[in-house]
CSV table of C-alpha atoms and ligand atoms in Angstrom, one decimal:
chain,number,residue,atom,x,y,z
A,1,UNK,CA,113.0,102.8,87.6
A,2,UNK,CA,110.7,99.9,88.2
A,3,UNK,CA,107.4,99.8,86.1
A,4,UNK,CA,104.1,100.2,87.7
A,5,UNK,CA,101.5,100.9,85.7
A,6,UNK,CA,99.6,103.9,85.4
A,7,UNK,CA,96.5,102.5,86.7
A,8,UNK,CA,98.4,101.2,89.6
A,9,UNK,CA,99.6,104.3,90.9
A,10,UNK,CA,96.6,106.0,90.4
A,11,UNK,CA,95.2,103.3,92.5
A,12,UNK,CA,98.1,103.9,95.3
A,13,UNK,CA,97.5,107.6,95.3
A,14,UNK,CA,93.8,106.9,95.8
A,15,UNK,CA,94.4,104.8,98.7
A,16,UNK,CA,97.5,107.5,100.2
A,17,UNK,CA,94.8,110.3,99.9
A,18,UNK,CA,92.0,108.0,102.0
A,19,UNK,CA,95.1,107.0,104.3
A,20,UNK,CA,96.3,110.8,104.6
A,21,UNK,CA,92.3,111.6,106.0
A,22,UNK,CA,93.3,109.3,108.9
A,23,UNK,CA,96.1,111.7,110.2
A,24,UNK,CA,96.4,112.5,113.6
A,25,UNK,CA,98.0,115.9,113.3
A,26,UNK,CA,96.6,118.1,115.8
A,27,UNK,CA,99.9,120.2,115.7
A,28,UNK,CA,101.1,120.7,112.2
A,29,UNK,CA,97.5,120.3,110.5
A,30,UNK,CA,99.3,118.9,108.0
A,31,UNK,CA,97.8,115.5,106.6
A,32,UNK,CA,100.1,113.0,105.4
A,33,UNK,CA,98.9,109.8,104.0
A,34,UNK,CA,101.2,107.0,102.3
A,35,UNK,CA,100.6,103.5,100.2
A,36,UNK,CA,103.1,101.2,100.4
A,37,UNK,CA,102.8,98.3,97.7
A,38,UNK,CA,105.1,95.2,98.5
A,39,UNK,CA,105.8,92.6,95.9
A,40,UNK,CA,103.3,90.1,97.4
A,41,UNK,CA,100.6,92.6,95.9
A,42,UNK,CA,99.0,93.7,99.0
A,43,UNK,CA,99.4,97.6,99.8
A,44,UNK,CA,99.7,98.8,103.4
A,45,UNK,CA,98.3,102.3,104.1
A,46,UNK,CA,100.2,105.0,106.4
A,47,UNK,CA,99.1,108.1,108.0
A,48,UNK,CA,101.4,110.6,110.5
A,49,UNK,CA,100.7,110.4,114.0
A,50,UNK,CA,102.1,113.2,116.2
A,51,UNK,CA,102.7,113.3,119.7
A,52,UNK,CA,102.2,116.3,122.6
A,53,UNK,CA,106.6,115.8,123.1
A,54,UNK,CA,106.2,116.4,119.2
A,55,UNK,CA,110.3,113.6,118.8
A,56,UNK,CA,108.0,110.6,119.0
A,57,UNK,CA,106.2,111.8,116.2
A,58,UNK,CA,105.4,109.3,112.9
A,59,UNK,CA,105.6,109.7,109.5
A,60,UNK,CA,103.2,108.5,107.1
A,61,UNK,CA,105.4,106.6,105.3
A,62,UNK,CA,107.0,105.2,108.1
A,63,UNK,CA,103.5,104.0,109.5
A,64,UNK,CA,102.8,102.0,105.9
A,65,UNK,CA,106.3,100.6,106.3
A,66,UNK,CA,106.3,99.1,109.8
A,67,UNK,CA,103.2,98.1,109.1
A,68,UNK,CA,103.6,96.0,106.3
A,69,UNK,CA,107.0,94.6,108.0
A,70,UNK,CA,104.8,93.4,110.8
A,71,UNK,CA,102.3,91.8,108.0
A,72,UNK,CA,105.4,89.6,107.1
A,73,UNK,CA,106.6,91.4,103.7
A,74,UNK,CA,110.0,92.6,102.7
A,75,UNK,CA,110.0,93.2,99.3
A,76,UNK,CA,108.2,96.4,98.0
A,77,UNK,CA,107.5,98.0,94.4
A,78,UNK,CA,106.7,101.5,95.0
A,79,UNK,CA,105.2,104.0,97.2
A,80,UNK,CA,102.9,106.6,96.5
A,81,UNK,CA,102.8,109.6,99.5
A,82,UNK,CA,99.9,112.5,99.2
A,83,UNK,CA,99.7,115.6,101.2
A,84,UNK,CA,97.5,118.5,102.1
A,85,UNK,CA,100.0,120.9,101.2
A,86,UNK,CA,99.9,122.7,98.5
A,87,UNK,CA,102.6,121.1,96.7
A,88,UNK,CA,104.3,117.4,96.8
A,89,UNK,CA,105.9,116.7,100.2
A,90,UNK,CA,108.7,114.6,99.5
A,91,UNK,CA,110.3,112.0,102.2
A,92,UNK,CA,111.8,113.4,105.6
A,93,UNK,CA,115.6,111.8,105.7
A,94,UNK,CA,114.3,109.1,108.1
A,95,UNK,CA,112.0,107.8,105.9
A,96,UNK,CA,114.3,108.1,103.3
A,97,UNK,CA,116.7,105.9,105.4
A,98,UNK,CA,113.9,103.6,106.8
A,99,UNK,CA,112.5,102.4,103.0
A,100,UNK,CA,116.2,102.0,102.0
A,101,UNK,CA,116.6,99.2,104.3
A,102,UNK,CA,113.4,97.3,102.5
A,103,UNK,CA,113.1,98.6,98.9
A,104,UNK,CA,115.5,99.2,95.6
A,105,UNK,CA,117.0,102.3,94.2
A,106,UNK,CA,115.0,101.7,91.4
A,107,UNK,CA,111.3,101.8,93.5
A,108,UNK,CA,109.3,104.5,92.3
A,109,UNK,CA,108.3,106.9,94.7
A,110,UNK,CA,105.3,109.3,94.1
A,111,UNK,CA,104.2,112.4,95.9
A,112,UNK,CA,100.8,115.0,95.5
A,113,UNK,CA,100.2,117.8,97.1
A,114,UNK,CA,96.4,118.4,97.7
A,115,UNK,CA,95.8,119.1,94.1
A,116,UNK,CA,96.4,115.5,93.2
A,117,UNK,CA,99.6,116.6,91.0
A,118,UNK,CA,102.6,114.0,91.6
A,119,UNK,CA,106.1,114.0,90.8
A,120,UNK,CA,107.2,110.4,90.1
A,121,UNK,CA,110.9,109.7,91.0
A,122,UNK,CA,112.8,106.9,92.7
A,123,UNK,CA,114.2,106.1,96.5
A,124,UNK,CA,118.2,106.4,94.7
A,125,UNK,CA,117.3,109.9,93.6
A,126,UNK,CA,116.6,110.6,96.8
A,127,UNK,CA,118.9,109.0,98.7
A,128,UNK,CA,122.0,108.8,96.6
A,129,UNK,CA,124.5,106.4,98.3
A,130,UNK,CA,123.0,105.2,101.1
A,131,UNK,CA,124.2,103.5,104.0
A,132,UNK,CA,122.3,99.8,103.8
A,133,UNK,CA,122.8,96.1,105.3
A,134,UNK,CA,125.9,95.7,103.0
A,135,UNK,CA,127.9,98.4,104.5
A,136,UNK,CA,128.2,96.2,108.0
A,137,UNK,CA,129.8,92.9,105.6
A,138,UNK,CA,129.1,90.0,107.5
A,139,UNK,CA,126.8,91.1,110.4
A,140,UNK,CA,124.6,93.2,107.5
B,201,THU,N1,105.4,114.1,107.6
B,201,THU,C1,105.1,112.9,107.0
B,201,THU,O1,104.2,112.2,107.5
B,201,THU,N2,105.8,112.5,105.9
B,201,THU,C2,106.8,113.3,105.3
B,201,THU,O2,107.4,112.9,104.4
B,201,THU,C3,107.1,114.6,105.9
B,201,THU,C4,106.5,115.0,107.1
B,201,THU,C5,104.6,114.6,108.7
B,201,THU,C6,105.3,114.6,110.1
B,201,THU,C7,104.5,115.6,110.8
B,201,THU,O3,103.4,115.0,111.4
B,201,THU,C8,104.0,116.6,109.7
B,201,THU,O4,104.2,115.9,108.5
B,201,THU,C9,104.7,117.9,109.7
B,201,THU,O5,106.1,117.7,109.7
């Protein structure tokens, strides 16, 4: 796993649990809120924003991601996620898949429930063997 130190991802959380009070989840009530930290050293909050057809619907972590892309980074050194459920709510596949495209095996990932408790792992323990630019040779 990549180091980040313990001051840093208490930072991150702090930041995911501000970002999390920005969720626009009038359907599920449940607040998601995500801090992406890219190599450059700027961090990129992420809240989910539903939608009425509920399919176009946006993860938290998806939101940091895309919107640190668009900032210009592509290099990232963990991610911390916080939820108001009760306990950690780790990754949907997507996001899983979407991260994978941008960030190491090795990035830490770190997910609270609303208690504040986390459970530090990394992107390859939750995406064993993923499918990634290499996979399409040339073209990737
Ligand atoms: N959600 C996230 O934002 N991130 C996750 O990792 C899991 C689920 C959101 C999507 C939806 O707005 C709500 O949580 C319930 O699924």
């Amino acid at each position: 796993m990549k180091r980040l130190s313990k001051r840093t991802l208490e930072r991150m959380l702090k930041k995911a649990i501000e970002a999390s009070e920005k969720a626009y989840a009038p359907y599920s009530g449940f607040q998601v809120g995500a801090c992406l930290r890219a190599s450059s050293g700027k961090e990129y909050g992420g809240c989910n924003i539903e939608n009425a057809a509920f399919t176009p619907t946006t993860c938290a972590e998806r939101t940091a991601l895309f919107t640190a892309v668009f900032a210009g980074e592509r290099e990232f050194d963990g991610i911390a996620i916080a939820c108001s459920g009760e306990r950690p709510a780790f990754p949907c596949g997507v996001c899983r898949q979407a991260l994978s495209e941008f960030c190491s095996p090795e990035m830490p990932v770190y997910c609270c429930g609303k208690d504040g408790i986390g459970e530090l792992m990394t992107l390859g323990d939750l995406l064993p063997k993923s499918f990634g630019p290499s996979d399409l040779g040339e073209r990737g």
